[in-house]
Coordinates of N, CA and C and ligand atoms in Angstrom, one line a residue:
M1 N -143.3 -24.4 -87.9 CA -143.8 -24.4 -89.7 C -145.0 -25.5 -89.8
A2 N -145.8 -24.8 -90.5 CA -147.0 -25.1 -90.8 C -147.2 -25.8 -92.1
L3 N -148.1 -26.9 -92.5 CA -148.4 -27.0 -93.7 C -149.4 -26.3 -94.0
R4 N -150.0 -25.6 -95.4 CA -151.0 -24.5 -95.9 C -151.5 -25.4 -96.6
K5 N -153.0 -25.0 -96.6 CA -154.1 -25.5 -97.9 C -153.9 -24.9 -99.0
I6 N -153.9 -25.7 -100.4 CA -153.2 -25.2 -101.5 C -154.8 -24.7 -102.3
L7 N -154.9 -23.9 -102.8 CA -156.4 -23.5 -103.5 C -156.4 -24.4 -104.2
I8 N -157.8 -25.2 -105.3 CA -157.5 -25.3 -106.5 C -158.3 -24.9 -107.3
H9 N -158.0 -24.9 -108.4 CA -158.5 -24.0 -109.8 C -160.3 -24.6 -110.0
P10 N -161.1 -23.8 -110.2 CA -161.6 -22.5 -110.4 C -161.4 -21.9 -108.7
D11 N -160.8 -20.8 -108.5 CA -160.6 -20.1 -107.2 C -160.5 -18.7 -107.8
P12 N -161.4 -17.7 -107.6 CA -161.2 -16.0 -108.0 C -159.6 -15.7 -107.5
R13 N -159.1 -16.2 -106.4 CA -157.9 -15.7 -105.9 C -156.9 -15.9 -106.5
L14 N -156.9 -17.5 -107.4 CA -155.8 -17.8 -108.0 C -156.1 -16.8 -109.6
K15 N -156.7 -15.9 -110.2 CA -156.7 -15.3 -111.1 C -156.4 -13.9 -111.0
K16 N -156.1 -13.4 -109.6 CA -155.9 -11.7 -109.4 C -154.7 -11.7 -109.2
T17 N -154.0 -10.5 -109.2 CA -152.7 -9.7 -109.5 C -152.5 -9.9 -108.1
T18 N -151.2 -10.0 -107.6 CA -150.9 -9.8 -106.1 C -150.1 -8.6 -106.0
D19 N -149.9 -8.4 -104.6 CA -149.3 -6.8 -103.6 C -148.3 -7.3 -103.7
P20 N -147.4 -6.0 -104.4 CA -145.6 -6.1 -103.9 C -145.4 -6.6 -102.3
I21 N -144.2 -6.6 -101.9 CA -143.8 -7.2 -100.3 C -142.9 -5.4 -99.9
V22 N -143.6 -4.9 -98.7 CA -142.8 -3.9 -99.0 C -141.6 -4.1 -97.5
S23 N -141.8 -4.9 -96.6 CA -140.8 -5.2 -95.9 C -140.8 -6.7 -95.5
V24 N -139.5 -7.0 -95.0 CA -139.4 -8.5 -94.8 C -139.4 -8.6 -93.0
D25 N -140.4 -9.1 -92.6 CA -140.7 -9.0 -91.3 C -141.0 -10.7 -91.1
D26 N -141.1 -10.9 -89.4 CA -141.0 -12.2 -89.0 C -142.4 -13.3 -89.8
N27 N -143.4 -12.4 -89.8 CA -144.6 -12.7 -90.5 C -144.4 -13.7 -92.0
L28 N -143.2 -12.6 -92.6 CA -143.0 -13.1 -93.8 C -142.1 -14.4 -94.0
R29 N -141.0 -14.6 -93.0 CA -140.5 -15.4 -92.8 C -140.8 -16.6 -92.8
R30 N -142.1 -16.6 -91.7 CA -143.1 -17.8 -91.4 C -143.8 -18.4 -92.5
L31 N -144.2 -17.6 -93.5 CA -145.0 -17.8 -94.4 C -143.8 -18.5 -95.7
A32 N -142.8 -18.0 -95.7 CA -141.8 -18.8 -96.1 C -141.7 -20.3 -96.3
D33 N -141.2 -20.2 -94.7 CA -141.2 -21.8 -94.4 C -142.5 -22.7 -94.3
D34 N -143.5 -21.9 -94.2 CA -144.7 -22.8 -94.2 C -144.9 -23.3 -95.9
M35 N -144.4 -22.3 -96.9 CA -144.9 -22.7 -98.6 C -143.8 -24.0 -98.7
L36 N -142.6 -23.7 -98.4 CA -141.7 -24.8 -98.4 C -142.1 -25.8 -98.0
E37 N -142.6 -25.9 -96.9 CA -142.7 -27.4 -96.5 C -144.2 -27.7 -97.1
T38 N -145.1 -27.2 -97.7 CA -146.1 -27.3 -98.1 C -145.7 -27.9 -99.6
M39 N -144.8 -27.0 -100.3 CA -144.2 -27.1 -101.7 C -143.6 -29.1 -101.2
Y40 N -142.7 -29.3 -100.3 CA -142.0 -30.8 -100.3 C -143.1 -31.8 -100.1
D41 N -144.0 -31.3 -98.9 CA -144.6 -32.3 -98.7 C -146.1 -32.8 -99.7
A42 N -146.3 -31.7 -101.0 CA -147.2 -31.9 -101.9 C -147.1 -33.4 -102.9
P43 N -145.9 -33.8 -103.2 CA -144.8 -32.5 -103.5 C -144.6 -31.9 -104.8
G44 N -144.1 -30.9 -104.6 CA -143.8 -29.7 -105.6 C -142.3 -29.5 -105.9
I45 N -142.2 -28.6 -107.1 CA -141.3 -28.2 -107.2 C -141.4 -26.4 -107.3
G46 N -142.2 -26.1 -106.8 CA -142.3 -24.4 -106.8 C -143.8 -24.2 -105.9
L47 N -144.0 -23.2 -105.4 CA -145.3 -22.9 -105.1 C -145.3 -21.3 -104.9
A48 N -146.3 -20.7 -105.7 CA -146.4 -19.2 -105.0 C -147.7 -19.0 -104.2
A49 N -147.4 -17.7 -103.6 CA -147.8 -17.6 -101.9 C -149.7 -17.4 -102.5
P50 N -149.9 -16.9 -103.7 CA -151.9 -16.5 -103.7 C -152.2 -18.2 -104.0
Q51 N -151.4 -19.6 -104.2 CA -151.8 -21.0 -104.2 C -152.3 -21.2 -102.9
V52 N -151.8 -20.4 -101.8 CA -152.0 -20.7 -100.5 C -152.9 -19.5 -99.9
A53 N -153.5 -18.8 -100.6 CA -154.2 -17.4 -100.4 C -153.4 -16.6 -99.8
V54 N -152.9 -16.2 -99.9 CA -151.6 -14.9 -99.4 C -151.5 -14.2 -100.5
M55 N -152.0 -13.1 -100.7 CA -152.2 -12.2 -102.0 C -150.7 -11.1 -102.2
R56 N -149.9 -12.2 -102.0 CA -148.1 -11.1 -102.2 C -147.5 -11.8 -103.0
R57 N -146.5 -11.0 -103.1 CA -145.5 -11.4 -103.9 C -144.2 -12.5 -103.7
M58 N -144.5 -13.5 -103.5 CA -143.3 -14.5 -103.1 C -143.9 -15.8 -103.5
I59 N -142.6 -16.5 -104.1 CA -142.6 -17.7 -104.9 C -141.6 -18.5 -103.9
V60 N -141.5 -19.8 -103.9 CA -140.6 -20.7 -103.5 C -140.3 -21.5 -104.5
L61 N -139.0 -22.2 -104.9 CA -138.7 -23.2 -105.8 C -137.3 -24.5 -104.9
D62 N -137.7 -25.2 -105.8 CA -136.5 -26.3 -105.4 C -136.5 -27.7 -106.5
C63 N -136.1 -27.2 -107.7 CA -136.2 -28.0 -108.8 C -135.3 -29.2 -108.6
E64 N -134.5 -29.5 -108.0 CA -133.5 -30.8 -107.5 C -134.5 -31.8 -107.3
K65 N -134.8 -32.8 -108.6 CA -135.9 -33.6 -108.8 C -135.1 -35.1 -108.0
E66 N -134.0 -35.0 -108.7 CA -133.3 -36.3 -108.1 C -133.2 -36.8 -106.9
E67 N -133.6 -38.0 -106.8 CA -133.6 -38.5 -105.2 C -132.3 -38.3 -104.4
D68 N -130.9 -38.6 -105.0 CA -130.0 -38.4 -104.2 C -129.5 -36.6 -104.4
A69 N -130.1 -35.8 -104.7 CA -129.1 -34.5 -104.9 C -130.1 -34.0 -104.1
N70 N -129.1 -33.0 -103.1 CA -128.9 -32.0 -102.3 C -129.8 -31.0 -102.0
P71 N -131.1 -30.7 -101.2 CA -131.9 -29.7 -101.5 C -131.5 -28.2 -101.9
N72 N -132.4 -27.5 -102.7 CA -131.8 -26.3 -103.2 C -132.8 -25.3 -102.8
P73 N -133.8 -25.2 -101.9 CA -134.7 -24.0 -101.5 C -134.2 -22.8 -102.0
M74 N -135.2 -22.1 -102.5 CA -134.9 -20.8 -102.8 C -136.3 -20.1 -102.5
V75 N -136.3 -18.8 -102.1 CA -137.1 -18.0 -101.5 C -137.3 -16.6 -102.0
L76 N -138.0 -16.2 -103.3 CA -137.7 -15.2 -104.1 C -139.0 -14.1 -103.7
I77 N -138.5 -13.0 -103.3 CA -139.6 -11.6 -103.1 C -139.7 -10.6 -104.0
N78 N -140.8 -10.2 -104.7 CA -141.1 -9.4 -106.0 C -140.1 -10.2 -106.6
P79 N -140.2 -10.8 -107.4 CA -139.7 -11.5 -108.3 C -139.9 -10.9 -109.9
E80 N -138.7 -10.3 -110.7 CA -139.1 -10.0 -111.6 C -138.4 -10.5 -112.8
V81 N -139.0 -10.8 -113.9 CA -137.9 -11.3 -115.5 C -137.4 -9.9 -115.9
V82 N -136.2 -9.7 -116.3 CA -135.3 -8.8 -116.3 C -134.9 -9.5 -117.9
W83 N -134.8 -10.7 -118.2 CA -134.3 -10.5 -119.4 C -134.9 -12.4 -120.0
T84 N -135.2 -12.5 -121.4 CA -135.7 -13.7 -121.9 C -134.9 -14.0 -123.2
S85 N -134.5 -15.0 -123.1 CA -133.7 -15.6 -124.5 C -134.4 -15.9 -125.4
E86 N -133.8 -15.6 -126.7 CA -135.0 -16.0 -128.3 C -135.2 -17.3 -127.7
E87 N -134.0 -18.0 -127.7 CA -134.3 -19.8 -127.4 C -135.8 -19.8 -126.8
R88 N -137.0 -20.9 -127.2 CA -137.7 -21.7 -126.3 C -137.7 -22.8 -126.4
N89 N -138.3 -23.5 -125.1 CA -138.2 -24.7 -124.5 C -139.9 -25.2 -124.6
V90 N -140.2 -26.5 -124.7 CA -141.2 -26.6 -124.4 C -141.4 -28.0 -123.3
Y91 N -142.2 -27.5 -122.0 CA -142.0 -28.9 -121.1 C -143.4 -28.7 -120.7
E92 N -143.6 -30.1 -120.7 CA -145.0 -30.5 -120.1 C -145.2 -30.1 -118.2
E93 N -146.3 -29.0 -118.2 CA -145.7 -28.7 -117.1 C -147.2 -29.3 -116.1
G94 N -147.1 -28.9 -114.9 CA -148.1 -29.6 -113.9 C -148.6 -28.3 -113.1
C95 N -149.5 -28.5 -111.9 CA -150.0 -27.1 -111.3 C -150.3 -27.8 -109.9
L96 N -150.0 -27.5 -108.8 CA -150.3 -28.1 -107.4 C -151.9 -27.7 -107.2
S97 N -152.4 -26.3 -108.0 CA -153.5 -26.1 -108.0 C -154.4 -26.4 -109.2
I98 N -154.0 -27.8 -110.3 CA -154.5 -28.1 -110.8 C -154.5 -29.6 -111.0
P99 N -154.5 -30.3 -109.9 CA -154.0 -31.8 -109.7 C -154.1 -32.6 -110.5
E100 N -153.1 -33.6 -111.2 CA -153.3 -34.4 -112.2 C -153.3 -33.9 -113.8
Q101 N -153.2 -32.9 -113.8 CA -153.3 -32.6 -115.4 C -152.0 -31.5 -115.5
Y102 N -151.6 -32.5 -117.0 CA -150.4 -32.1 -117.4 C -150.6 -31.5 -119.1
A103 N -149.7 -30.5 -119.5 CA -149.5 -30.2 -120.9 C -148.5 -29.3 -121.2
E104 N -148.3 -29.4 -122.3 CA -147.3 -28.7 -122.9 C -147.1 -27.5 -123.2
V105 N -146.4 -26.5 -122.7 CA -146.3 -24.8 -122.7 C -144.8 -24.7 -123.3
E106 N -144.7 -23.3 -124.5 CA -143.4 -23.1 -125.0 C -143.7 -21.9 -124.0
R107 N -142.1 -21.8 -123.4 CA -141.6 -20.3 -122.5 C -140.4 -20.4 -123.1
P108 N -139.6 -19.0 -122.8 CA -138.5 -18.9 -123.0 C -137.2 -20.2 -122.1
A109 N -136.4 -20.4 -123.0 CA -135.3 -21.4 -122.3 C -134.6 -21.1 -121.4
E110 N -134.2 -19.7 -121.5 CA -133.7 -19.0 -120.2 C -134.2 -17.7 -120.1
V111 N -134.0 -17.3 -118.7 CA -134.5 -16.2 -118.1 C -133.8 -15.7 -117.2
E112 N -133.7 -14.4 -116.6 CA -132.8 -13.6 -115.8 C -133.9 -12.9 -114.9
V113 N -133.4 -13.6 -113.9 CA -134.6 -13.0 -112.6 C -134.0 -11.9 -111.5
Q114 N -134.5 -10.8 -111.3 CA -134.1 -9.9 -109.9 C -135.4 -10.0 -109.0
W115 N -135.0 -10.0 -108.0 CA -135.4 -10.3 -106.7 C -134.7 -10.0 -105.2
L116 N -135.8 -10.0 -104.4 CA -135.3 -9.3 -103.1 C -135.1 -11.0 -102.1
A117 N -134.2 -10.8 -101.6 CA -133.9 -12.3 -100.9 C -134.3 -12.3 -99.2
L118 N -134.5 -13.0 -98.6 CA -135.2 -13.0 -97.1 C -134.1 -12.0 -96.3
D119 N -133.0 -11.9 -96.6 CA -132.3 -11.0 -95.9 C -132.2 -9.9 -96.6
G120 N -132.8 -9.2 -97.6 CA -133.2 -7.9 -97.9 C -132.0 -7.7 -98.7
K121 N -131.3 -9.0 -99.1 CA -130.4 -8.3 -100.5 C -131.5 -8.5 -101.7
T122 N -130.9 -7.5 -102.8 CA -131.6 -7.7 -103.9 C -130.3 -8.5 -104.6
M123 N -131.0 -9.7 -105.6 CA -130.4 -11.0 -106.4 C -131.0 -10.8 -107.6
R124 N -129.7 -11.4 -108.4 CA -130.3 -11.3 -109.8 C -129.4 -12.6 -110.3
E125 N -130.2 -13.6 -111.2 CA -129.8 -14.9 -111.5 C -130.4 -15.2 -112.9
R126 N -129.4 -16.1 -113.6 CA -130.1 -16.6 -114.7 C -130.4 -17.9 -114.5
F127 N -131.6 -18.3 -114.9 CA -132.6 -19.9 -114.7 C -132.2 -20.5 -116.1
D128 N -132.3 -21.8 -115.8 CA -132.2 -22.4 -117.5 C -133.1 -23.8 -117.0
G129 N -133.1 -24.6 -118.1 CA -133.9 -25.8 -117.9 C -135.2 -25.8 -117.3
L130 N -135.4 -27.0 -116.3 CA -136.5 -26.8 -115.8 C -136.8 -25.6 -115.1
W131 N -135.6 -25.1 -114.1 CA -135.6 -24.4 -113.2 C -136.0 -23.3 -114.0
A132 N -135.6 -22.5 -115.1 CA -136.4 -21.6 -116.1 C -138.0 -21.7 -116.3
T133 N -138.4 -22.6 -116.6 CA -140.0 -22.8 -116.9 C -140.3 -23.0 -115.7
C134 N -139.9 -23.3 -114.3 CA -140.7 -22.8 -112.7 C -140.8 -21.8 -112.6
V135 N -139.6 -21.1 -112.7 CA -139.7 -19.9 -111.9 C -140.7 -18.9 -113.0
Q136 N -141.1 -19.3 -113.9 CA -141.9 -18.5 -115.2 C -143.4 -18.8 -114.7
H137 N -143.3 -19.9 -114.7 CA -145.1 -20.6 -114.0 C -145.2 -19.7 -112.9
E138 N -144.0 -19.8 -111.8 CA -144.7 -19.3 -110.5 C -144.8 -18.0 -110.6
I139 N -143.8 -16.9 -111.2 CA -144.0 -15.7 -111.5 C -145.6 -15.2 -112.2
D140 N -146.3 -16.3 -113.0 CA -147.1 -16.0 -114.0 C -148.6 -16.2 -112.6
H141 N -148.3 -17.3 -111.9 CA -149.0 -17.4 -110.4 C -149.4 -15.9 -109.6
L142 N -148.3 -14.8 -109.5 CA -148.5 -13.6 -109.0 C -149.0 -12.4 -109.8
D143 N -149.3 -13.3 -111.0 CA -149.9 -12.2 -112.3 C -151.7 -13.0 -112.6
G144 N -151.7 -13.5 -111.3 CA -153.2 -14.3 -112.0 C -153.1 -15.2 -113.0
K145 N -152.0 -15.9 -113.4 CA -151.8 -16.7 -114.8 C -152.0 -17.8 -113.9
L146 N -152.5 -19.0 -115.1 CA -152.1 -20.3 -114.6 C -151.8 -20.7 -115.9
F147 N -150.9 -22.5 -115.8 CA -150.8 -22.6 -117.3 C -151.3 -23.0 -118.0
I148 N -152.7 -23.1 -117.8 CA -153.7 -23.6 -118.6 C -154.2 -22.4 -119.5
D149 N -153.8 -21.3 -119.0 CA -153.9 -20.4 -119.6 C -153.6 -20.1 -121.4
Y150 N -152.3 -21.0 -121.4 CA -151.6 -21.0 -122.7 C -152.0 -21.8 -123.7
L151 N -153.3 -22.6 -122.8 CA -153.9 -23.8 -124.0 C -155.0 -23.7 -124.5
K152 N -155.3 -24.1 -125.7 CA -156.6 -23.5 -126.8 C -157.8 -23.7 -125.8
P153 N -158.8 -23.1 -126.0 CA -159.8 -22.6 -125.1 C -160.3 -24.1 -124.7
L154 N -160.6 -24.8 -126.0 CA -161.2 -26.2 -125.5 C -160.7 -26.9 -124.1
K155 N -159.0 -27.1 -124.7 CA -158.5 -28.2 -123.4 C -158.6 -27.5 -122.3
R156 N -158.5 -26.0 -122.1 CA -158.6 -25.4 -121.0 C -160.0 -25.6 -120.3
Q157 N -161.0 -25.5 -121.1 CA -162.5 -25.7 -120.6 C -162.7 -26.9 -119.9
M158 N -161.9 -28.1 -120.8 CA -162.1 -29.3 -120.6 C -161.5 -29.8 -118.9
I159 N -159.9 -29.1 -118.8 CA -160.0 -29.0 -117.3 C -160.1 -28.7 -116.3
T160 N -160.9 -27.5 -116.9 CA -161.3 -26.3 -115.9 C -163.1 -27.6 -115.3
R161 N -163.5 -28.0 -116.3 CA -164.6 -28.9 -116.2 C -164.3 -29.6 -114.9
K162 N -163.1 -30.5 -115.5 CA -162.8 -31.6 -114.5 C -162.4 -30.8 -112.9
M163 N -161.8 -29.9 -112.8 CA -161.5 -29.3 -112.0 C -162.6 -29.1 -110.8
Q164 N -163.6 -28.7 -111.7 CA -164.9 -28.4 -110.9 C -165.7 -29.5 -110.3
K165 N -165.5 -30.7 -111.1 CA -166.2 -31.8 -110.8 C -165.2 -32.5 -109.6
L166 N -164.1 -32.4 -109.6 CA -162.9 -32.5 -108.6 C -163.2 -32.0 -106.9
K167 N -163.5 -30.8 -107.2 CA -163.9 -29.9 -106.2 C -165.2 -30.3 -105.4
R168 N -166.2 -30.6 -106.3 CA -167.5 -31.0 -105.7 C -167.3 -32.1 -105.2
E169 N -166.2 -33.2 -105.5 CA -166.1 -34.4 -104.8 C -165.6 -34.3 -103.7
M170 N -164.7 -33.3 -103.7 CA -163.8 -33.2 -102.3 C -164.9 -32.2 -101.3
A171 N -165.9 -31.4 -101.5 CA -166.7 -31.1 -100.5 C -167.7 -32.1 -100.2
R172 N -167.8 -32.7 -100.9 CA -169.1 -33.9 -100.4 C -168.3 -34.8 -99.3
S173 N -166.9 -35.3 -99.4 CA -166.2 -35.9 -98.7 C -165.6 -35.6 -97.7
Ligands
LIG207 O1 -147.1 -23.9 -109.2 C1 -147.0 -25.3 -108.5 O2 -148.3 -25.3 -108.8 C2 -146.2 -26.0 -108.8 C3 -145.6 -26.8 -110.2 C4 -144.5 -25.9 -110.4 C5 -144.3 -26.7 -111.8 C6 -144.3 -27.8 -112.3 C7 -143.7 -28.5 -113.9 C8 -143.6 -27.3 -114.3 C9 -143.8 -25.7 -114.0 C10 -144.0 -25.6 -112.8 C11 -145.5 -28.5 -109.6 O3 -144.4 -28.7 -108.7 S1 -146.2 -29.4 -110.1 C12 -145.6 -31.1 -109.6 C13 -144.3 -31.5 -110.2 O4 -144.1 -31.0 -111.1 C14 -143.3 -32.7 -109.7 C15 -143.9 -33.3 -108.2 C16 -142.8 -33.8 -107.8 C17 -141.8 -33.8 -108.4 C18 -141.3 -33.6 -109.6 C19 -142.4 -32.9 -109.9
LIG208 ZN1 -148.6 -24.0 -110.5

């Protein structure tokens, strides 16, 4: 397993739609392991393949945040939201590609998602609470959408400028 570098916004790769995965092979299993390791190391509760510069439709999640909770890593290949609740939920979101910036985003409170598991099985599950917010945030990444795209243009611009400054500082050190 290896840590992968997480792309920081603004980066054109974070704005692109990703390609569906056609077969599960050892390369993909290695990528899933690396993404989980990278997510736990960050630390984060989710990660999408384009955030580590792989333009394919795979996400990982583990929203068990409590210290004494058992880990519950999930790997979702070609995930699709097949149902959303009428009820909506507001959550203060963050993003590993937009470090230290948080903002409230409103999304469906519950979603049903279908995906392919690493063993090739088709899965379908309903997510709620933080899991629902996180899985929608990660699927958005696969379509080149960031949580700041839900914000008013001025706030989005302010965050983007902060990230440009951060990237300049990171490049210097
Ligand atoms: O996609 C990402 O960049 C990961 C992101 C996922 C996410 C967070 C909050 C709402 C929706 C989606 C993160 O994990 S940011 C870090 C974070 O939220 C966190 C880190 C450690 C413990 C608990 C939360
Ligand atoms: Zn994110």
